[in-house]
Coordinates of C-alpha atoms in Angstrom, one line a residue:
X30 CA -24.4 -13.1 -61.6
X31 CA -24.3 -16.7 -62.7
X32 CA -27.3 -18.2 -64.3
X33 CA -29.1 -20.4 -61.6
X34 CA -28.2 -23.3 -63.6
X35 CA -24.7 -22.6 -63.5
X36 CA -24.8 -21.6 -59.9
X37 CA -26.2 -24.9 -58.9
X38 CA -23.0 -26.5 -60.9
X39 CA -20.7 -24.6 -59.0
X40 CA -22.2 -25.6 -55.8
X41 CA -22.0 -29.5 -57.1
X42 CA -18.0 -29.0 -58.1
X43 CA -17.7 -27.5 -54.5
X44 CA -18.8 -30.3 -52.4
X45 CA -17.2 -33.0 -54.9
X46 CA -13.9 -31.2 -54.1
X47 CA -14.8 -30.7 -50.3
X48 CA -15.3 -34.4 -50.1
X49 CA -12.1 -35.2 -52.0
X50 CA -9.9 -32.7 -49.7
X51 CA -11.7 -34.4 -46.5
X52 CA -10.5 -37.5 -47.7
X53 CA -6.7 -36.5 -48.5
X54 CA -6.7 -34.3 -45.2
X55 CA -7.6 -37.4 -43.1
X56 CA -4.5 -39.3 -43.8
X57 CA -1.8 -36.3 -43.1
X58 CA -1.7 -36.6 -39.4
X59 CA -1.2 -40.4 -39.1
X60 CA 1.2 -41.1 -42.4
X61 CA 4.6 -40.4 -40.9
X62 CA 4.0 -42.8 -38.2
X63 CA 2.5 -45.3 -40.8
X64 CA 5.6 -44.9 -42.5
X65 CA 7.7 -45.2 -39.2
X66 CA 5.9 -48.7 -38.5
X67 CA 6.6 -49.9 -41.9
X68 CA 10.3 -49.1 -42.2
X69 CA 11.1 -49.6 -38.3
X70 CA 12.5 -46.1 -38.2
X71 CA 12.4 -43.0 -36.6
X72 CA 10.5 -39.3 -37.4
X73 CA 13.7 -38.3 -39.1
X74 CA 14.1 -41.3 -41.0
X75 CA 10.6 -41.5 -42.3
X76 CA 10.7 -38.3 -43.8
X77 CA 12.7 -38.9 -46.9
X78 CA 10.4 -41.9 -47.8
X79 CA 7.5 -39.3 -47.7
X80 CA 9.3 -37.3 -50.1
X81 CA 10.0 -40.3 -52.3
X82 CA 6.1 -40.9 -52.1
X83 CA 5.1 -37.8 -53.4
X84 CA 7.8 -38.0 -55.7
X85 CA 6.2 -41.1 -57.3
X86 CA 2.6 -39.7 -57.2
X87 CA 4.1 -36.2 -58.7
X88 CA 6.0 -38.1 -61.3
X89 CA 2.6 -40.2 -62.8
X90 CA 0.6 -36.6 -62.4
X91 CA 3.4 -34.6 -64.5
X92 CA 3.1 -37.3 -67.3
X93 CA -0.6 -37.9 -67.2
X94 CA -2.0 -34.5 -66.4
X95 CA -1.7 -33.1 -69.8
X96 CA -3.6 -36.0 -70.9
X97 CA -6.4 -35.8 -68.6
X98 CA -6.8 -32.1 -69.7
X99 CA -6.9 -32.6 -72.8
X100 CA -9.2 -35.5 -72.8
X101 CA -11.5 -33.3 -70.7
X102 CA -11.1 -30.4 -73.6
X103 CA -12.5 -33.7 -75.9
X104 CA -15.1 -35.5 -73.9
X105 CA -15.8 -33.0 -71.2
X106 CA -15.3 -32.6 -67.5
X107 CA -17.5 -35.1 -65.9
X108 CA -16.2 -38.7 -67.0
X109 CA -12.5 -37.3 -66.2
X110 CA -13.5 -36.0 -62.9
X111 CA -15.5 -39.3 -61.9
X112 CA -12.4 -41.7 -62.9
X113 CA -10.0 -39.2 -60.9
X114 CA -12.2 -39.9 -57.8
X115 CA -12.0 -43.6 -58.4
X116 CA -8.4 -43.6 -58.4
X117 CA -8.1 -41.7 -55.4
X118 CA -10.3 -44.3 -53.6
X119 CA -8.2 -47.1 -54.8
X120 CA -5.2 -45.6 -53.5
X121 CA -6.4 -45.0 -50.2
X122 CA -7.3 -48.5 -50.1
X123 CA -3.7 -49.5 -50.8
X124 CA -2.6 -47.5 -48.3
X125 CA -4.9 -49.1 -45.6
X126 CA -3.8 -52.3 -46.2
X127 CA -0.1 -51.9 -47.0
X128 CA 1.6 -54.7 -45.5
X129 CA 5.0 -53.4 -46.8
X130 CA 6.3 -49.7 -47.5
X131 CA 6.2 -50.4 -51.4
X132 CA 2.3 -51.0 -51.2
X133 CA 2.3 -47.2 -50.0
X134 CA 4.2 -46.5 -53.7
X135 CA 1.8 -48.4 -55.7
X136 CA -1.2 -46.9 -54.3
X137 CA 0.5 -43.4 -54.6
X138 CA 1.2 -44.1 -58.6
X139 CA -2.3 -45.2 -59.1
X140 CA -3.5 -42.0 -57.5
X141 CA -1.1 -39.8 -59.9
X142 CA -1.9 -41.4 -62.9
X143 CA -5.7 -40.7 -62.3
X144 CA -5.4 -37.8 -59.8
X145 CA -6.8 -34.5 -61.9
X146 CA -9.7 -34.0 -59.7
X147 CA -8.6 -30.4 -59.0
X148 CA -7.1 -29.5 -63.0
X149 CA -10.8 -30.6 -64.0
X150 CA -12.2 -28.7 -61.5
X151 CA -10.2 -25.9 -62.2
X152 CA -11.4 -26.2 -66.0
X153 CA -15.1 -26.8 -65.0
X154 CA -15.0 -23.4 -63.0
X155 CA -13.6 -21.8 -66.1
X156 CA -16.4 -23.0 -68.5
X157 CA -19.3 -21.8 -66.3
X158 CA -17.4 -18.4 -65.1
X159 CA -17.4 -15.1 -66.8
X160 CA -14.2 -13.6 -67.0
X161 CA -14.7 -10.9 -64.2
X162 CA -15.8 -13.6 -62.0
X163 CA -13.3 -16.1 -62.7
X164 CA -11.1 -14.9 -59.8
X165 CA -13.7 -15.2 -57.1
X166 CA -14.9 -18.5 -58.3
X167 CA -11.2 -20.0 -58.7
X168 CA -11.2 -18.8 -54.8
X169 CA -14.1 -21.6 -54.3
X170 CA -11.5 -24.1 -55.1
X171 CA -9.5 -22.7 -52.0
X172 CA -12.7 -22.5 -49.8
X173 CA -13.3 -25.9 -50.4
X174 CA -9.6 -26.7 -49.4
X175 CA -10.1 -24.7 -46.6
X176 CA -13.3 -26.3 -45.1
X177 CA -12.1 -29.9 -46.0
X178 CA -8.7 -29.1 -43.9
X179 CA -10.9 -28.0 -41.3
X180 CA -12.8 -31.3 -40.9
X181 CA -10.4 -33.9 -42.6
X182 CA -7.1 -33.6 -40.3
X183 CA -9.3 -33.1 -37.4
X184 CA -11.1 -36.4 -37.9
X185 CA -7.8 -38.3 -39.2
X186 CA -6.1 -36.9 -35.7
X187 CA -8.8 -38.6 -33.9
X188 CA -9.2 -41.6 -35.7
X189 CA -5.6 -42.2 -35.5
X190 CA -5.3 -42.1 -32.0
X191 CA -7.3 -45.6 -32.2
X192 CA -5.5 -47.0 -35.1
X193 CA -3.2 -45.6 -37.7
X194 CA -4.9 -47.5 -40.4
X195 CA -8.6 -46.1 -39.8
X196 CA -8.0 -42.7 -41.2
X197 CA -7.1 -44.5 -44.5
X198 CA -9.8 -46.5 -44.6
X199 CA -12.1 -43.3 -43.8
X200 CA -10.6 -41.5 -46.8
X201 CA -11.2 -44.3 -48.9
X202 CA -14.9 -44.4 -48.2
X203 CA -15.3 -40.7 -48.8
X204 CA -13.4 -40.9 -52.2
X205 CA -15.9 -43.8 -53.2
X206 CA -18.8 -42.2 -52.3
X207 CA -17.9 -38.8 -53.8
X208 CA -17.6 -40.4 -57.0
X209 CA -21.1 -42.3 -56.6
X210 CA -22.2 -38.5 -55.9
X211 CA -20.8 -36.8 -58.9
X212 CA -22.1 -39.9 -61.2
X213 CA -25.7 -38.9 -60.0
X214 CA -25.3 -35.2 -59.6
X215 CA -22.6 -33.4 -61.2
X216 CA -23.9 -32.3 -64.8
X217 CA -21.4 -31.4 -67.7
X218 CA -20.1 -28.0 -68.0
X219 CA -18.3 -28.2 -71.6
X220 CA -20.5 -27.5 -74.2
X221 CA -20.2 -29.7 -77.4
X222 CA -19.3 -26.3 -79.2
X223 CA -16.7 -25.3 -77.1
X224 CA -14.7 -29.1 -77.3
X225 CA -12.1 -29.6 -79.8
X226 CA -10.4 -32.9 -81.1
X227 CA -7.9 -34.5 -79.3
X228 CA -4.3 -33.8 -80.5
X229 CA -1.6 -36.1 -79.2
X230 CA 1.1 -33.7 -79.4
X231 CA -0.4 -31.7 -77.0
X232 CA -0.6 -34.5 -74.5
X233 CA 2.8 -34.7 -74.0
X234 CA 3.7 -32.4 -70.4
X235 CA 6.6 -31.0 -72.2
X236 CA 4.1 -30.0 -75.2
X237 CA 1.4 -28.6 -72.8
X238 CA 3.9 -26.4 -70.8
X239 CA 5.3 -25.2 -74.4
X240 CA 1.6 -24.6 -75.1
X241 CA 1.7 -22.2 -72.2
X242 CA 4.5 -20.2 -74.1
X243 CA 2.2 -18.7 -76.6
X244 CA 0.9 -16.3 -74.2
X245 CA 3.2 -13.6 -73.4
X246 CA 1.5 -12.8 -70.2
X247 CA 1.3 -16.4 -68.9
X248 CA 4.8 -17.9 -69.3
X249 CA 6.4 -15.3 -67.1
X250 CA 3.7 -15.9 -64.2
X251 CA 3.9 -19.4 -65.1
X252 CA 7.5 -19.7 -63.6
X253 CA 6.3 -17.5 -60.7
X254 CA 3.8 -19.9 -60.3
X255 CA 6.2 -22.9 -60.2
X256 CA 8.5 -21.3 -57.5
X257 CA 5.1 -20.8 -55.5
X258 CA 4.1 -24.5 -56.0
X259 CA 7.7 -25.4 -54.6
X260 CA 8.2 -23.2 -52.0
X261 CA 4.4 -24.6 -50.5
X262 CA 6.4 -28.2 -50.2
X263 CA 7.7 -27.0 -47.1
X264 CA 4.8 -26.9 -45.2
X265 CA 3.1 -29.8 -47.1
X266 CA 5.6 -32.1 -46.7
X267 CA 7.3 -31.2 -43.4
X268 CA 4.7 -29.7 -41.2
X269 CA 3.7 -33.3 -39.4
X270 CA 7.3 -34.2 -39.2
X271 CA 8.7 -30.8 -38.1
X272 CA 6.2 -30.4 -35.6
X273 CA 6.5 -34.1 -34.2
X274 CA 10.2 -33.7 -34.2
X275 CA 10.6 -30.0 -32.4
X276 CA 7.6 -29.6 -30.2
X277 CA 6.6 -33.2 -29.8
X278 CA 3.1 -32.9 -31.1
X279 CA 0.7 -35.5 -31.0
X280 CA -1.5 -36.9 -33.9
X281 CA -4.6 -35.2 -32.4
X282 CA -2.8 -31.9 -32.0
X283 CA -1.3 -32.5 -35.8
X284 CA -4.7 -32.6 -36.9
X285 CA -5.9 -29.5 -34.6
X286 CA -3.5 -27.3 -36.2
X287 CA -4.3 -28.3 -39.8
X288 CA -8.1 -27.5 -38.9
X289 CA -7.1 -24.1 -37.9
X290 CA -5.0 -23.7 -41.4
X291 CA -8.0 -25.3 -43.2
X292 CA -10.6 -22.7 -41.2
X293 CA -7.9 -19.6 -41.8
X294 CA -8.0 -20.6 -45.8
X295 CA -11.6 -20.9 -46.1
X296 CA -11.9 -17.2 -44.5
X297 CA -9.4 -15.8 -46.9
X298 CA -10.5 -17.7 -50.1
X299 CA -14.2 -17.7 -49.1
X300 CA -14.3 -14.0 -48.2
X301 CA -11.5 -11.7 -48.3
X302 CA -10.5 -12.8 -51.8
X303 CA -13.9 -11.2 -52.9
X304 CA -12.9 -7.9 -51.3
X305 CA -9.3 -7.5 -51.7
X306 CA -9.0 -8.4 -55.3
X307 CA -11.6 -6.0 -56.9
X308 CA -10.3 -3.5 -54.2
X309 CA -6.7 -3.8 -54.9
X310 CA -6.4 -5.4 -58.1
X311 CA -4.9 -8.6 -59.4
X312 CA -1.5 -7.3 -59.8
X313 CA -1.2 -6.3 -56.2
X314 CA -3.0 -9.1 -54.8
X315 CA -0.5 -11.4 -56.4
X316 CA 2.5 -9.4 -55.1
X317 CA 1.4 -8.5 -51.7
X318 CA -0.2 -12.2 -51.1
X319 CA 3.7 -13.5 -52.1
X320 CA 5.4 -11.3 -49.6
X321 CA 3.0 -12.3 -46.9
X322 CA 3.6 -15.9 -48.0
X323 CA 7.3 -15.1 -47.5
X324 CA 6.8 -13.8 -43.9
X325 CA 5.0 -16.8 -42.8
X326 CA 7.5 -19.2 -43.8
X327 CA 10.3 -17.2 -42.3
X328 CA 8.7 -17.3 -39.0
X329 CA 7.9 -20.8 -39.2
X330 CA 11.7 -21.7 -39.9
X331 CA 12.5 -19.8 -36.1
X332 CA 9.3 -20.8 -34.2
X333 CA 10.5 -21.8 -30.8
X334 CA 7.2 -22.3 -29.1
X335 CA 3.9 -24.3 -30.3
X336 CA 2.1 -21.4 -30.0
X337 CA 3.9 -19.3 -32.5
X338 CA 3.6 -22.1 -35.1
X339 CA -0.6 -21.3 -34.7
X340 CA 0.0 -17.2 -34.7
X341 CA 2.3 -17.5 -37.7
X342 CA -0.5 -19.2 -39.6
X343 CA -2.0 -16.1 -40.1
X344 CA 0.7 -14.0 -42.2
X345 CA 0.9 -17.3 -44.1
X346 CA -2.6 -18.3 -45.1
X347 CA -3.2 -14.4 -45.9
X348 CA -0.7 -15.0 -48.3
X349 CA -3.7 -17.2 -50.2
X350 CA -4.8 -13.8 -52.1
X351 CA -2.6 -14.5 -54.4
X352 CA -3.4 -17.9 -55.8
X353 CA -6.7 -16.9 -57.3
X354 CA -5.9 -13.5 -58.5
X355 CA -2.9 -15.3 -60.5
X356 CA -5.0 -18.1 -61.6
X357 CA -7.8 -15.6 -62.9
X358 CA -4.9 -13.3 -64.3
X359 CA -3.7 -16.0 -66.5
X360 CA -7.4 -17.6 -67.2
X361 CA -8.5 -14.4 -68.8
X362 CA -5.6 -14.8 -71.2
X363 CA -6.8 -18.1 -72.5
X364 CA -9.7 -19.1 -75.1
X365 CA -12.9 -20.6 -73.9
X366 CA -11.7 -24.2 -75.7
X367 CA -8.1 -24.1 -74.3
X368 CA -9.0 -23.8 -70.7
X369 CA -8.8 -27.7 -69.7
X370 CA -5.5 -27.5 -71.7
X371 CA -4.1 -24.2 -69.5
X372 CA -5.2 -26.3 -66.3
X373 CA -3.3 -29.3 -67.5
X374 CA -0.4 -27.3 -68.2
X375 CA -0.6 -25.3 -64.7
X376 CA -1.2 -28.7 -63.0
X377 CA 2.0 -30.1 -64.8
X378 CA 3.9 -27.3 -63.4
X379 CA 2.7 -28.0 -60.1
X380 CA 3.3 -31.8 -60.6
X381 CA 7.1 -30.9 -62.0
X382 CA 7.7 -28.8 -58.5
X383 CA 5.9 -32.0 -56.5
X384 CA 8.5 -34.1 -58.0
X385 CA 11.8 -32.2 -56.7
X386 CA 9.9 -29.9 -53.9
X387 CA 9.5 -32.9 -51.5
X388 CA 12.8 -34.5 -52.1
X389 CA 14.6 -31.1 -51.4
X390 CA 12.5 -30.7 -48.4
X391 CA 12.2 -33.9 -46.7
X392 CA 15.9 -34.4 -47.4
X393 CA 16.8 -30.8 -46.0
X394 CA 14.7 -31.5 -42.7
X395 CA 16.7 -35.2 -42.2
X396 CA 20.0 -33.4 -43.0
X397 CA 19.8 -30.9 -40.3
X398 CA 17.7 -33.4 -37.9
X399 CA 19.9 -36.5 -37.9
X400 CA 22.6 -37.4 -35.5
X401 CA 25.6 -35.9 -36.7
X402 CA 24.0 -32.7 -38.3
X403 CA 26.7 -29.8 -38.9
X404 CA 24.0 -28.1 -36.6
X405 CA 20.4 -28.6 -35.5
X406 CA 17.8 -27.0 -37.7
X407 CA 14.6 -28.3 -38.4
X408 CA 13.2 -25.2 -39.7
X409 CA 15.4 -25.5 -42.6
X410 CA 12.4 -26.7 -45.2
X411 CA 10.7 -23.4 -44.3
X412 CA 13.7 -21.2 -45.0
X413 CA 14.1 -22.5 -48.2
X414 CA 10.4 -21.9 -49.1
X415 CA 10.8 -18.1 -47.9
X416 CA 13.8 -17.5 -50.1
X417 CA 11.9 -19.1 -53.0
X418 CA 8.5 -17.2 -52.2
X419 CA 10.3 -14.0 -52.6
X420 CA 11.8 -15.0 -55.7
X421 CA 8.5 -15.2 -57.0
X422 CA 7.0 -12.2 -55.8
X423 CA 10.1 -10.3 -57.9
X424 CA 9.4 -12.3 -61.0
X425 CA 6.1 -11.7 -60.7
X426 CA 6.7 -8.0 -60.4
X427 CA 9.0 -8.1 -63.5
X428 CA 6.3 -9.6 -65.4
X429 CA 3.8 -7.0 -64.7
X430 CA 6.1 -4.5 -65.7
X431 CA 6.5 -6.3 -69.2
X432 CA 3.3 -7.0 -69.9
X433 CA 0.2 -4.8 -70.2
X434 CA -2.4 -4.9 -67.2
X435 CA -5.1 -7.3 -67.5
X436 CA -9.0 -7.6 -66.6

């Protein structure tokens, strides 16, 4: 059991992430149409711009996340988390008032530099959790993500039906209020005895990834995690474009669908993982979850009716048991004063996949939906994602055979 003070701190970080995710979720249903408006193009033509925007954000995050993670190991989690939230608030304001497409890129670059809320939150959770509780507590990040996605996209879809810019203003308000909440409420989690001096060499994104290789059980699963991050870009980057193009969904319908995603994620991360992971163990949770992810993505690729997209969310979201189990497995192999570095390294992996993943997914969507395509196949990004998830599952199983079982 967590001590009452630590339990309260866990509640604070949960609310902080919840509001953060709500802000992100609000803008998803309307971003494609904002890009269309600014470039005066079609849904198919807007998709690559979204990929390049994510590329700009992820590139900055890739280079700055290790710095943020190491700064949090030296100065504590709280100041780093607050600066991240302020960065997101500024980003959303740029998106809300952008007169040209290039303003969107400026906002995304600012958010990428400061965007370490999940990196620092994961380190925060590691600080206050016992090894046996880490997987379950990491699942709270998924719960915050899920609930935020229940509320955020629905609000975004509704606001966007009045004006495409309103969701961005709402997201900016949420991010800035979140920063104010954290300033007055969020306690520091990293004790002074667990802090360490700042090592510039360890602030390199490549150095952070190299540090992961110190831990034998971590490196193989880190590659598996990279493939997962890359594969999910098929959903994160293309879902709105795909449903607009193939099923002619409205912004409100996209918002409702993402609300369902959030509900399912909250159920899995908030309840099922606390039952499933202790019962079947981390290893089985990881490879079973990855196979469920693979199934869901393959089904998305060939869906022919709108209702199928909702039905196929079930196996896809059940795959979420893999993430917390994988993070808990890896975290238990890293000392207390290097948790921030570990999370910084993992975020660098995520950012590296997010640099190239959206480009691959949005380009494949554009290529197979443009006039003159060899054949029309808007589900191509999901098919690519399914293949990558299957490879990740195979690699995870091989890693387990190579290393001893962990706690």
